[in-house]
Coordinates of C-alpha atoms in Angstrom, one line a residue:
Chain R
X167 CA 0.8 -36.5 -34.3
X168 CA 0.3 -32.7 -33.7
X169 CA 2.1 -30.4 -36.1
X170 CA 2.6 -26.7 -37.2
X171 CA 1.8 -25.9 -40.8
X172 CA 3.0 -22.5 -42.3
X173 CA 1.0 -21.5 -45.3
X174 CA 2.5 -18.5 -47.3
X175 CA 0.0 -16.1 -48.6
X176 CA 1.3 -13.8 -51.3
X177 CA 4.6 -14.0 -49.5
X178 CA 7.7 -13.3 -51.4
X179 CA 10.3 -14.7 -49.1
X180 CA 9.6 -18.2 -49.1
X181 CA 13.2 -19.0 -48.6
X182 CA 13.3 -17.0 -45.4
X183 CA 10.6 -19.4 -44.0
X184 CA 13.0 -22.4 -44.7
X185 CA 15.4 -20.6 -42.4
X186 CA 13.0 -20.3 -39.5
X187 CA 11.2 -23.6 -39.7
X188 CA 13.9 -25.5 -37.6
X189 CA 13.8 -22.7 -34.8
X190 CA 9.9 -23.1 -34.6
X191 CA 10.1 -26.9 -34.3
X192 CA 12.8 -26.3 -31.6
X193 CA 10.7 -23.9 -29.7
X194 CA 7.3 -25.7 -29.7
X195 CA 8.8 -29.3 -29.8
X196 CA 6.5 -29.9 -32.8
X197 CA 7.1 -30.8 -36.4
X198 CA 6.7 -27.7 -38.7
X199 CA 5.9 -28.0 -42.4
X200 CA 5.5 -25.6 -45.2
X201 CA 2.3 -25.9 -47.2
X202 CA 2.1 -24.0 -50.5
X203 CA -1.4 -23.3 -51.6
X204 CA -3.2 -20.6 -53.4
X205 CA -5.8 -18.2 -51.9
X206 CA -7.4 -15.3 -53.4
X207 CA -6.9 -12.5 -51.1
X208 CA -8.5 -9.8 -53.0
X209 CA -11.9 -10.1 -51.1
X210 CA -10.1 -9.1 -48.1
X211 CA -8.6 -5.9 -49.5
X212 CA -10.2 -2.6 -48.1
X213 CA -9.7 0.0 -50.8
X214 CA -10.4 2.9 -48.4
X215 CA -7.5 1.8 -46.1
X216 CA -5.4 0.1 -48.8
X217 CA -5.0 -2.7 -46.4
X218 CA -6.1 -6.3 -45.8
X219 CA -8.7 -7.2 -43.2
X220 CA -7.1 -9.6 -40.8
X221 CA -10.1 -10.7 -39.1
X222 CA -11.8 -11.9 -42.3
X223 CA -8.7 -13.4 -43.6
X224 CA -8.1 -15.4 -40.3
X225 CA -11.8 -16.7 -40.7
X226 CA -11.0 -17.8 -44.1
X227 CA -7.9 -19.9 -42.8
X228 CA -9.9 -21.4 -39.8
X229 CA -11.7 -24.2 -42.0
X230 CA -8.2 -25.3 -43.4
X231 CA -7.0 -26.4 -40.0
X232 CA -6.8 -30.2 -39.6
X233 CA -7.1 -32.2 -36.4
X234 CA -4.2 -31.5 -33.8
X235 CA -2.7 -28.9 -36.0
X236 CA -1.8 -25.3 -35.8
X237 CA -2.0 -23.2 -39.1
X238 CA -0.3 -19.9 -39.4
X239 CA -0.6 -17.7 -42.6
X240 CA 2.4 -15.5 -43.4
X241 CA 2.0 -12.7 -46.0
X242 CA 3.7 -9.6 -47.3
X243 CA 0.5 -7.7 -47.3
X244 CA -0.2 -4.9 -44.9
X245 CA -2.9 -6.2 -42.4
X246 CA -5.4 -4.3 -40.2
X247 CA -8.3 -5.0 -37.8
X248 CA -10.9 -2.3 -37.8
X249 CA -9.9 -0.5 -34.6
X250 CA -6.0 -0.6 -35.2
X251 CA -4.2 1.2 -38.1
X252 CA -2.0 -1.8 -38.5
X253 CA -1.0 -5.1 -37.1
X254 CA 2.1 -7.4 -37.2
X255 CA -0.1 -10.4 -36.6
X256 CA -3.2 -11.9 -35.3
X257 CA -4.2 -15.1 -33.5
X258 CA -7.0 -16.7 -31.7
X259 CA -6.1 -17.1 -28.0
X260 CA -5.9 -20.9 -27.3
X261 CA -7.2 -21.4 -31.0
X262 CA -5.6 -23.2 -34.0
X263 CA -5.0 -20.4 -36.6
X264 CA -2.7 -17.4 -36.7
X265 CA -1.6 -14.7 -39.1
X266 CA 1.5 -12.8 -39.5
X267 CA 2.5 -9.9 -42.0
X268 CA 6.0 -9.1 -43.0
X269 CA 4.9 -5.9 -44.3
X270 CA 6.1 -3.6 -41.6
X271 CA 9.0 -5.7 -40.7
X272 CA 11.4 -4.8 -43.7
X273 CA 14.0 -2.4 -42.8
X274 CA 13.7 -0.4 -46.1
X275 CA 10.1 0.6 -45.1
X276 CA 11.7 2.9 -42.6
X277 CA 14.4 4.5 -45.0
X278 CA 17.1 2.0 -43.8
X279 CA 19.1 -0.3 -45.9
X280 CA 17.7 -3.8 -46.6
X281 CA 18.7 -6.2 -43.9
X282 CA 17.6 -9.8 -44.5
X283 CA 18.8 -11.1 -41.4
X284 CA 17.1 -8.6 -39.4
X285 CA 13.9 -9.3 -41.4
X286 CA 14.2 -13.0 -40.8
X287 CA 14.7 -12.4 -37.1
X288 CA 11.7 -10.1 -36.8
X289 CA 9.5 -12.5 -38.7
X290 CA 10.6 -15.4 -36.5
X291 CA 9.7 -13.5 -33.3
X292 CA 6.2 -12.4 -34.9
X293 CA 5.4 -16.2 -35.7
X294 CA 6.6 -17.6 -32.4
X295 CA 4.6 -14.8 -30.6
X296 CA 1.3 -15.5 -32.6
X297 CA 1.7 -19.2 -32.3
X298 CA 2.3 -18.7 -28.7
X299 CA -1.2 -17.2 -28.4
X300 CA -2.6 -20.3 -30.1
X301 CA -1.2 -22.3 -27.2
X302 CA -3.1 -20.0 -24.7
X303 CA -0.1 -17.9 -24.0
X304 CA -1.1 -14.1 -23.0
X305 CA 1.2 -11.2 -23.2
X306 CA 4.2 -11.5 -20.9
X307 CA 5.7 -8.7 -18.8
X308 CA 9.2 -10.5 -18.6
X309 CA 11.5 -8.3 -20.5
X310 CA 13.1 -10.2 -23.4
X311 CA 10.4 -12.9 -23.6
X312 CA 9.0 -13.3 -27.2
X313 CA 5.4 -13.0 -25.8
X314 CA 6.1 -9.4 -24.7
X315 CA 3.4 -7.1 -26.5
X316 CA 5.1 -5.2 -29.3
X317 CA 3.6 -2.5 -31.4
X318 CA 6.7 -1.3 -33.3
X319 CA 9.8 -2.9 -34.9
X320 CA 12.3 -1.3 -32.4
X321 CA 10.5 -3.3 -29.6
X322 CA 10.5 -6.3 -31.7
X323 CA 14.4 -5.9 -31.9
X324 CA 14.6 -5.6 -28.3
X325 CA 13.1 -8.9 -27.3
X326 CA 14.5 -12.4 -27.9
X327 CA 13.3 -15.3 -30.0
X328 CA 12.7 -17.3 -26.9
X329 CA 10.0 -17.9 -24.2
X330 CA 10.6 -17.0 -20.7
X331 CA 10.6 -19.9 -18.1
X332 CA 6.9 -19.0 -17.1
X333 CA 5.9 -19.1 -20.7
X334 CA 7.9 -22.3 -21.4
X335 CA 6.0 -24.0 -18.5
X336 CA 2.8 -23.0 -19.7
X337 CA 3.6 -24.2 -23.2
X338 CA 4.8 -27.5 -21.8
X339 CA 1.3 -27.8 -20.0
X340 CA -0.5 -26.7 -23.2
X341 CA 1.4 -29.3 -25.3
X342 CA 0.9 -32.2 -22.5
Chain B
X264 CA -8.6 -6.9 -4.0
X265 CA -8.4 -8.3 -7.4
X266 CA -5.5 -6.9 -9.1
X267 CA -6.7 -7.9 -12.5
X268 CA -7.9 -4.8 -14.1
X269 CA -11.5 -5.0 -16.0
X270 CA -12.2 -3.3 -19.1
X271 CA -15.5 -2.7 -20.7
X272 CA -15.7 -1.9 -24.5
X273 CA -18.8 0.0 -25.7
X274 CA -19.1 0.1 -29.5
X275 CA -22.1 -0.7 -31.8
X276 CA -19.6 -2.5 -34.2
X277 CA -19.0 -6.2 -33.5
X278 CA -15.6 -6.1 -35.2
X279 CA -14.4 -3.4 -32.9
X280 CA -15.7 -5.0 -29.9
X281 CA -14.1 -8.3 -30.9
X282 CA -10.9 -6.9 -31.9
X283 CA -10.4 -4.9 -28.8
X284 CA -11.6 -7.6 -26.5
X285 CA -9.2 -10.0 -28.0
X286 CA -6.4 -7.5 -27.8
X287 CA -7.0 -6.8 -24.1
X288 CA -7.4 -10.5 -23.1
X289 CA -4.0 -11.2 -24.6
X290 CA -2.7 -8.4 -22.5
X291 CA -4.3 -10.2 -19.4
X292 CA -7.2 -7.9 -18.6
X293 CA -10.6 -9.1 -17.8
X294 CA -12.9 -7.8 -20.6
X295 CA -16.6 -7.5 -21.4
X296 CA -18.4 -5.6 -24.1
X297 CA -21.5 -3.7 -24.8
X298 CA -23.3 -2.8 -28.0
X299 CA -25.0 0.5 -26.8
X300 CA -25.2 2.7 -23.9
X301 CA -28.3 1.0 -22.2
X302 CA -26.5 -2.5 -22.0
X303 CA -23.5 -0.7 -20.9
X304 CA -25.0 1.1 -18.0
X305 CA -26.8 -2.3 -16.9
X306 CA -23.2 -3.9 -16.9
X307 CA -21.7 -0.9 -15.1
X308 CA -24.4 -0.9 -12.4
X309 CA -23.9 -4.6 -11.7
X310 CA -20.0 -4.7 -11.9
X311 CA -17.2 -2.3 -11.4
X312 CA -15.2 -1.8 -14.4
X313 CA -11.7 0.0 -14.0
X314 CA -11.5 1.1 -17.5
X315 CA -14.3 1.8 -20.0
X316 CA -13.6 2.5 -23.7
X317 CA -16.6 4.3 -25.3
X318 CA -17.3 5.0 -29.0
X319 CA -18.5 8.6 -29.3
X320 CA -21.1 7.5 -31.9
X321 CA -23.6 5.0 -30.4
X322 CA -27.2 4.1 -31.3
X323 CA -29.6 5.9 -28.9
X324 CA -27.6 7.6 -26.0
X325 CA -24.2 8.8 -27.4
X326 CA -20.8 8.4 -25.9
X327 CA -20.7 11.8 -24.4
X328 CA -24.0 11.4 -22.5
X329 CA -22.7 7.9 -21.5
X330 CA -19.4 9.2 -20.2
X331 CA -21.3 11.7 -17.9
X332 CA -23.7 8.9 -16.8
X333 CA -20.6 6.7 -15.9
X334 CA -19.1 9.6 -14.0
X335 CA -22.3 10.2 -12.0
X336 CA -22.2 6.3 -11.0
X337 CA -18.5 6.1 -10.4
X338 CA -16.2 9.1 -10.5
X339 CA -13.1 7.0 -10.4
X340 CA -13.9 4.9 -13.4
X341 CA -11.5 5.7 -16.3
X342 CA -13.4 6.5 -19.5
X343 CA -11.6 6.7 -22.7
X344 CA -13.3 8.0 -25.7
X345 CA -13.0 6.4 -29.2
X346 CA -13.7 8.8 -31.8
X347 CA -13.1 9.3 -35.7
X348 CA -10.8 12.0 -36.8
X349 CA -14.0 14.1 -37.8
X350 CA -15.3 14.3 -34.2
X351 CA -12.3 15.3 -32.3
X352 CA -14.2 18.4 -31.0
X353 CA -16.8 16.1 -29.2
X354 CA -13.8 14.0 -27.9
X355 CA -12.4 17.3 -26.3
X356 CA -15.9 18.1 -24.8
X357 CA -15.7 14.5 -23.3
X358 CA -12.4 15.2 -21.6
X359 CA -14.1 18.3 -20.1
X360 CA -16.6 16.2 -18.8
X361 CA -14.1 14.0 -17.1
X362 CA -12.9 11.5 -19.5
X363 CA -9.4 10.1 -19.1
X364 CA -8.3 10.5 -22.6
X365 CA -9.3 9.8 -26.3
X366 CA -8.1 7.8 -29.1
X367 CA -8.9 8.3 -32.9
X368 CA -10.0 5.4 -35.0
X369 CA -8.4 3.5 -36.3
X370 CA -5.9 3.5 -33.4
X371 CA -2.2 3.2 -33.7
X372 CA -1.4 0.1 -31.8
X373 CA 1.2 1.8 -29.7
X374 CA -1.0 4.7 -28.9
X375 CA -3.8 2.5 -27.5
X376 CA -1.2 0.4 -25.6
X377 CA 0.3 3.5 -24.0
X378 CA -3.1 4.9 -23.1
X379 CA -4.3 1.7 -21.3
X380 CA -0.8 1.2 -19.6
X381 CA -1.0 4.8 -18.4
X382 CA -4.6 4.3 -17.2
X383 CA -3.5 1.1 -15.4
X384 CA -0.9 3.0 -13.8
X385 CA -3.1 5.8 -12.7
X386 CA -5.4 3.1 -11.0
X387 CA -2.5 1.4 -9.4
X388 CA -1.1 4.7 -8.0
X389 CA -4.7 5.8 -6.8
X390 CA -5.1 2.3 -5.0
X391 CA -1.7 2.7 -3.4
X392 CA -2.7 6.2 -2.4
X393 CA -5.8 5.0 -0.7
X394 CA -4.1 2.2 1.1
X395 CA -1.4 4.4 2.3
X396 CA -4.0 7.0 3.5
X397 CA -5.7 4.2 5.3
X398 CA -2.4 3.0 7.0
X399 CA -1.7 6.5 8.0
X400 CA -5.1 7.2 9.5
X401 CA -4.7 3.8 11.4
X402 CA -1.3 4.6 12.9
X403 CA -2.7 6.6 15.8
X404 CA -6.3 6.7 16.0
X405 CA -7.8 8.5 18.9
X406 CA -10.4 5.8 19.3
X407 CA -7.7 3.2 19.4
X408 CA -6.0 4.7 22.5
X409 CA -7.0 2.3 25.2
X410 CA -9.0 3.7 28.3
X411 CA -12.3 4.3 29.6
X412 CA -11.7 6.4 32.7
X413 CA -12.8 9.8 33.1
X414 CA -9.3 11.0 33.1
X415 CA -8.2 9.4 29.7
X416 CA -11.4 10.4 28.1
X417 CA -10.6 14.1 29.0
X418 CA -7.3 13.7 27.6
X419 CA -8.6 12.1 24.4
X420 CA -11.3 14.9 24.1
X421 CA -8.4 17.5 24.4
X422 CA -6.5 15.9 21.7
X423 CA -9.5 16.0 19.4
X424 CA -9.8 19.7 20.1
X425 CA -6.2 20.6 19.8
X426 CA -5.4 18.4 16.8
X427 CA -7.4 20.7 14.5
X428 CA -5.3 23.7 15.4
X429 CA -1.7 24.5 15.0
X430 CA -1.2 25.7 18.6
X431 CA 1.8 24.6 20.6
X432 CA 1.0 21.9 23.2
X433 CA 2.6 20.8 26.3
X434 CA 2.0 17.2 27.5
X435 CA 2.6 16.7 31.3
X436 CA 2.8 13.2 32.7
X437 CA 4.7 11.0 34.8
X438 CA 7.3 8.5 33.0
X439 CA 5.5 5.8 31.0
X440 CA 2.1 7.3 30.9
X441 CA 2.3 7.7 27.1
X442 CA 3.2 11.2 26.5
X443 CA 4.7 10.2 23.0
X444 CA 1.6 8.3 22.1
X445 CA -0.5 11.3 22.9
X446 CA 1.7 13.7 20.8
X447 CA 1.5 11.0 17.9
X448 CA -2.3 11.1 18.3
X449 CA -2.4 15.0 17.9
X450 CA 0.1 14.9 14.9
X451 CA -1.9 12.1 13.1
X452 CA -5.3 13.7 13.5
X453 CA -3.9 17.2 12.5
X454 CA -3.6 18.5 8.7
X455 CA 0.1 17.9 9.1
X456 CA -0.3 14.1 9.2
X457 CA 1.1 13.4 5.8
X458 CA 4.4 14.8 7.0
X459 CA 6.6 13.0 9.6
X460 CA 6.6 13.8 13.4
X461 CA 10.1 14.8 14.0
X462 CA 11.0 13.7 17.5
X463 CA 13.9 15.2 19.6
X464 CA 14.7 13.3 23.0
X465 CA 16.1 16.4 24.5
X466 CA 17.4 14.3 27.6
X467 CA 19.4 11.9 25.6
X468 CA 21.2 14.6 23.5
X469 CA 24.5 15.8 25.0
X470 CA 24.4 19.6 25.7
X471 CA 27.2 20.2 23.0
X472 CA 25.4 18.3 20.4
X473 CA 22.0 19.9 20.9
X474 CA 22.4 23.0 18.8
X475 CA 23.6 20.9 15.8
X476 CA 21.0 18.5 16.3
X477 CA 18.2 21.2 16.3
X478 CA 19.8 23.8 13.9
X479 CA 21.8 21.5 11.6
X480 CA 25.3 22.4 10.7
X481 CA 27.2 23.5 7.5
X482 CA 30.1 21.6 6.2
X483 CA 33.3 22.3 8.2
X484 CA 31.2 24.1 11.0
X485 CA 33.4 22.1 13.6
X486 CA 35.9 19.3 13.5
X487 CA 34.3 16.2 12.3
X488 CA 31.6 18.1 10.2
X489 CA 32.6 16.7 6.9
X490 CA 29.1 17.2 5.4
X491 CA 26.4 19.8 5.8
X492 CA 23.6 18.2 7.7
X493 CA 20.0 19.3 8.2
X494 CA 18.8 19.9 11.8
X495 CA 15.4 18.9 13.3
X496 CA 13.9 22.4 12.7
X497 CA 14.5 21.9 9.1
X498 CA 13.5 18.5 8.8
X499 CA 10.1 19.4 10.5
X500 CA 9.2 21.8 7.8
X501 CA 5.4 21.3 7.2
X502 CA 5.4 18.7 10.1
X503 CA 5.4 18.4 13.8
X504 CA 8.3 18.8 16.0
X505 CA 8.2 16.8 19.3
X506 CA 10.5 18.0 22.0
X507 CA 10.4 15.2 24.7
X508 CA 11.9 15.8 28.1
X509 CA 11.8 19.6 27.5
X510 CA 12.8 20.2 31.1
X511 CA 16.2 18.7 30.6
X512 CA 17.5 21.6 28.0
X513 CA 20.1 24.0 29.3
X514 CA 19.4 27.8 30.0
X515 CA 21.5 28.6 26.9
X516 CA 19.5 26.4 24.6
X517 CA 16.2 27.6 26.1
X518 CA 17.1 31.2 24.8
X519 CA 18.0 29.7 21.3
X520 CA 14.8 27.8 21.2
X521 CA 12.7 30.7 22.3
X522 CA 14.0 32.8 19.5
X523 CA 13.5 30.3 16.6
X524 CA 9.8 29.6 18.1
X525 CA 9.1 33.3 17.7
X526 CA 10.3 33.7 14.3
X527 CA 10.6 30.1 13.0
X528 CA 13.8 31.3 11.4
X529 CA 17.3 30.1 12.1
X530 CA 20.7 29.5 10.6
X531 CA 22.6 26.4 10.6
X532 CA 25.7 26.1 12.9
X533 CA 28.6 27.6 11.1
X534 CA 26.4 29.1 8.3
X535 CA 24.9 32.6 7.5
X536 CA 22.2 31.5 5.4
X537 CA 18.8 32.1 7.3
X538 CA 16.2 29.3 6.8
X539 CA 12.5 29.4 7.5
X540 CA 10.6 26.4 8.7
X541 CA 6.9 26.0 9.2
X542 CA 6.5 23.5 12.1
X543 CA 4.2 22.9 15.0
X544 CA 5.6 22.2 18.4
X545 CA 4.4 19.6 20.9
X546 CA 6.5 19.1 23.9
X547 CA 6.4 16.8 26.8
X548 CA 7.8 16.8 30.4
X549 CA 7.4 14.6 33.4
X550 CA 8.4 17.6 35.6
X551 CA 6.5 20.4 36.7
X552 CA 7.7 23.3 34.6
X553 CA 5.7 25.9 36.8
X554 CA 7.8 24.9 39.8
X555 CA 11.0 25.0 37.7
X556 CA 10.1 28.5 36.5
X557 CA 9.6 29.6 40.2
X558 CA 12.9 28.0 41.0
X559 CA 14.7 29.8 38.2
X560 CA 15.5 26.5 36.4
X561 CA 13.4 27.2 33.3
X562 CA 12.9 30.5 31.5
X563 CA 9.3 31.9 32.2
X564 CA 9.0 33.5 28.6
X565 CA 9.8 30.0 27.1
X566 CA 7.3 28.3 29.5
X567 CA 4.6 30.6 28.4
X568 CA 5.4 30.1 24.8
X569 CA 5.0 26.3 25.2
X570 CA 2.1 26.5 27.6
X571 CA -0.6 27.6 25.0
X572 CA -2.6 24.3 25.4
X573 CA -1.8 21.9 28.3
X574 CA -2.5 18.3 28.7
X575 CA -2.1 16.3 31.7
X576 CA -2.0 12.7 31.4
X577 CA -3.3 11.1 34.8
X578 CA -1.0 8.3 36.2
X579 CA -2.2 4.7 35.8
X580 CA -2.8 4.6 39.6
X581 CA -5.4 7.3 39.3
X582 CA -7.3 5.4 36.5
X583 CA -7.3 1.9 37.9
X584 CA -10.4 1.1 35.7
X585 CA -8.2 1.2 32.6
X586 CA -5.9 -1.4 33.9
X587 CA -8.1 -4.3 33.0
X588 CA -8.7 -2.9 29.3
X589 CA -5.1 -2.1 29.0
X590 CA -3.9 -5.5 30.2
X591 CA -6.1 -7.3 27.7
X592 CA -5.0 -5.1 25.0
X593 CA -1.4 -6.0 25.7
X594 CA -2.2 -9.8 26.3
X595 CA -3.7 -9.9 22.7
X596 CA -0.9 -7.8 21.2
X597 CA 2.1 -9.8 22.5
X598 CA 0.2 -13.1 22.2
X599 CA -0.4 -12.3 18.4
X600 CA 3.3 -11.2 18.3
X601 CA 4.7 -14.2 20.1
X602 CA 2.3 -16.6 18.3
X603 CA 1.1 -17.8 21.6
X604 CA -2.5 -18.8 22.5
X605 CA -2.7 -16.6 25.7
X606 CA -6.3 -15.0 25.7
X607 CA -7.3 -14.5 29.3
X608 CA -6.1 -13.0 32.6
X609 CA -6.8 -15.1 35.5
X610 CA -9.0 -13.6 38.4
X611 CA -6.2 -13.5 40.8
X612 CA -3.8 -12.0 38.4
X613 CA -6.2 -9.3 37.4
X614 CA -6.8 -8.5 41.0
X615 CA -3.1 -8.1 41.7
X616 CA -2.7 -6.0 38.7
X617 CA -5.6 -3.7 39.8
X618 CA -4.0 -3.4 43.3
X619 CA -0.7 -2.6 42.1
X620 CA 0.5 1.0 42.3
X621 CA 2.4 1.0 38.8
X622 CA 5.0 3.5 39.7
X623 CA 6.2 2.9 36.0
X624 CA 2.7 3.5 34.6
X625 CA 1.5 2.0 31.3
X626 CA 5.1 1.2 30.2
X627 CA 5.6 -1.0 33.4
X628 CA 2.1 -2.7 32.9
X629 CA 3.1 -3.4 29.2
X630 CA 6.3 -4.9 30.3
X631 CA 4.7 -7.1 33.0
X632 CA 2.2 -8.5 30.5
X633 CA 4.9 -9.1 27.8
X634 CA 7.0 -10.9 30.5
X635 CA 3.8 -13.0 31.5
X636 CA 3.3 -14.0 27.9
X637 CA 6.8 -15.0 27.6
X638 CA 7.0 -17.3 30.7
X639 CA 3.4 -18.3 30.8
X640 CA 1.9 -21.5 29.4
X641 CA -1.8 -22.2 28.6
X642 CA -4.5 -19.7 27.6
X643 CA -4.7 -17.6 30.8
X644 CA -2.2 -15.2 32.4
X645 CA -1.8 -16.5 36.1
X646 CA -0.6 -14.7 39.1
X647 CA 2.5 -16.9 39.1
X648 CA 3.3 -15.3 35.5
X649 CA 3.5 -11.9 37.2
X650 CA 6.8 -10.8 38.8
X651 CA 4.8 -9.7 42.0
X652 CA 6.6 -10.5 45.2
X653 CA 3.1 -10.3 46.7
X654 CA 4.3 -7.3 48.8
X655 CA 4.0 -4.8 46.1
X656 CA 0.2 -4.4 46.4
X657 CA -1.0 -0.9 46.6
X658 CA 0.6 0.9 49.5
X659 CA -2.4 3.2 49.9
X660 CA -4.2 1.8 52.9
X661 CA -4.4 4.0 55.9
X662 CA -5.9 1.7 58.5
X663 CA -4.2 -0.9 60.3
X664 CA -7.4 -3.1 59.7
X665 CA -7.2 -2.6 55.9
X666 CA -3.4 -3.4 56.0
X667 CA -4.3 -6.7 58.0
X668 CA -7.0 -7.6 55.6
X669 CA -4.8 -7.1 52.4
X670 CA -1.7 -8.8 53.9
X671 CA -3.7 -12.0 55.1
X672 CA -5.2 -12.1 51.4
X673 CA -1.7 -11.9 49.9
X674 CA -0.4 -14.6 52.1
X675 CA -3.1 -16.6 51.3
X676 CA -2.7 -16.2 47.6
X677 CA 1.0 -16.8 47.9
X678 CA 0.4 -20.4 49.8
X679 CA -2.4 -21.1 47.2
X680 CA -4.7 -21.1 50.1
X681 CA -3.0 -23.7 52.2
X682 CA -4.3 -22.7 55.6
X683 CA -1.6 -24.4 57.7
X684 CA 1.2 -22.8 55.7
X685 CA -0.6 -19.4 55.6
X686 CA -1.2 -19.5 59.4
X687 CA 2.5 -20.3 60.0
X688 CA 3.7 -17.5 57.8
X689 CA 1.6 -15.2 59.6
X690 CA 2.4 -16.5 63.0
X691 CA -1.0 -17.3 64.1
X692 CA -2.9 -20.5 64.6
X693 CA -5.3 -21.9 62.1
X694 CA -8.2 -21.0 64.1
X695 CA -7.2 -17.4 64.3
X696 CA -6.6 -17.4 60.5
X697 CA -10.3 -18.9 59.8
X698 CA -11.8 -16.2 62.0
X699 CA -9.9 -13.5 60.2
X700 CA -10.9 -14.9 56.9
X701 CA -14.6 -14.8 57.9
X702 CA -14.2 -11.2 59.6
X703 CA -12.7 -9.7 56.4
X704 CA -14.9 -11.9 54.1
X705 CA -12.0 -13.0 52.1
X706 CA -12.7 -15.2 49.1
X707 CA -10.7 -17.7 47.2
X708 CA -10.5 -16.3 43.7
X709 CA -9.0 -17.6 40.3

């Protein structure tokens, strides 16, 4: 049976993950589990940018994927890819592995009061978005769809945590 | 045309190429990569990329030179330069060489998304612009006006010549000869073609409304003028004003018109503000304005103002060689419109069309063919599909002999070459009819 496995990687809000697991299961109609395992992330740190290289980290996760499984790593660390100053997440289109960073999802980072509900909503949207890519979904232009490309948190807040009809049909085909 | 935009990423760093291509693929673009300028140029020559992202520092030929080469291959390609903060000066140089924009590495995801989105919009607008320009050009192309007679070829040559100028044109021609089409052809081949041709059917507008129609009116200018309204002179600013049936305007209006044509300035009815409008005038008439001037029905000064360049469209009866081409054109047009399989015109039908005088000119021919396509069956327009009573043949025969020839021929056609019926209708015996057929060498056609 296929399933989605979430691996927290230096992620302090594991209790937040418990809240979003049922929603992930509902959206993808696949069992979602939490897998706690230690991974040393220091090799992926870039001292010049004070950020972690998402491309290298995702390569490290790839061998950990079992058959008929999607793996998503979730971290508090600030992720980057060489051309971009930061990323919310990364995934292989149609692949089995994805990565999400909560670093820039926290309200307090922008000088605003902490809001755990907002953080949890943003995290869920990023996880659904990156997992969507692993099921072959591309960026969607339908306003509100979780697959709409977002580059800052205000945009994240504008979209829903649901897939539009087209993306749902593509997901159904991918799952079949 | 494939609507999916293609992007080429040129960077010597594999990680940059991979990251960007993944990013763009997720956005639905078709993406290719090249590690240096040499590989990039090979790919660009083999395939048209809409957007090319070029790193300014490349082994061998640098990004600046590659940008210039890309522009020499295809000026429309959008080049976006990727640079480090230290080399912003070079990026500015690239912009001077025609690059669309530059982004500093590492990019802010939002910045790169916006640049690519803007570039896509630019490409989309450029495509739309080209397609609209093509559509405008194809609206009335001089080459598309049907006819090979000397008369119509002369008209088209005059259209070509006068279209390039801003001169006032007067088009003379009988009703149905296509005066408005010729006016459109002049407008569409002039530098004013991207503005509309504003048409005023002078004969169709009541005398008391003409002033407001041409000059516009201010709010409250007269009972019922609830809103201010632009007139045709104002609407034709930068464009062409086509005055159809100019001979029908009143003497009072002729004076007003003359004043506007001389100054290109006017005021709206009920207003004081003076407007200026830059329009080119084309007018058309089916009456002889010169005779009207002599008869005192048309102002001489206005006539001379209009008569800068005059085009006379010959009636269809004077260019019978065009009837076949026009008929075939209308058959195709209406068969396509009505989704019918009509492709040809039968010999008898064609002969009847050629012999007909067409008092209603091309408009009448068009209507005849449209009707024939509606009622006809099969792939050919037959004589029976045409509303000829077989007594409407060209009434231009002068001798009794010619008249007899054509009358016998039409009776034979009417009775489908049934000799007995035809002879009875003609009031002669069959032997006489046979001898007449031999005498006039009448042959069965169709």
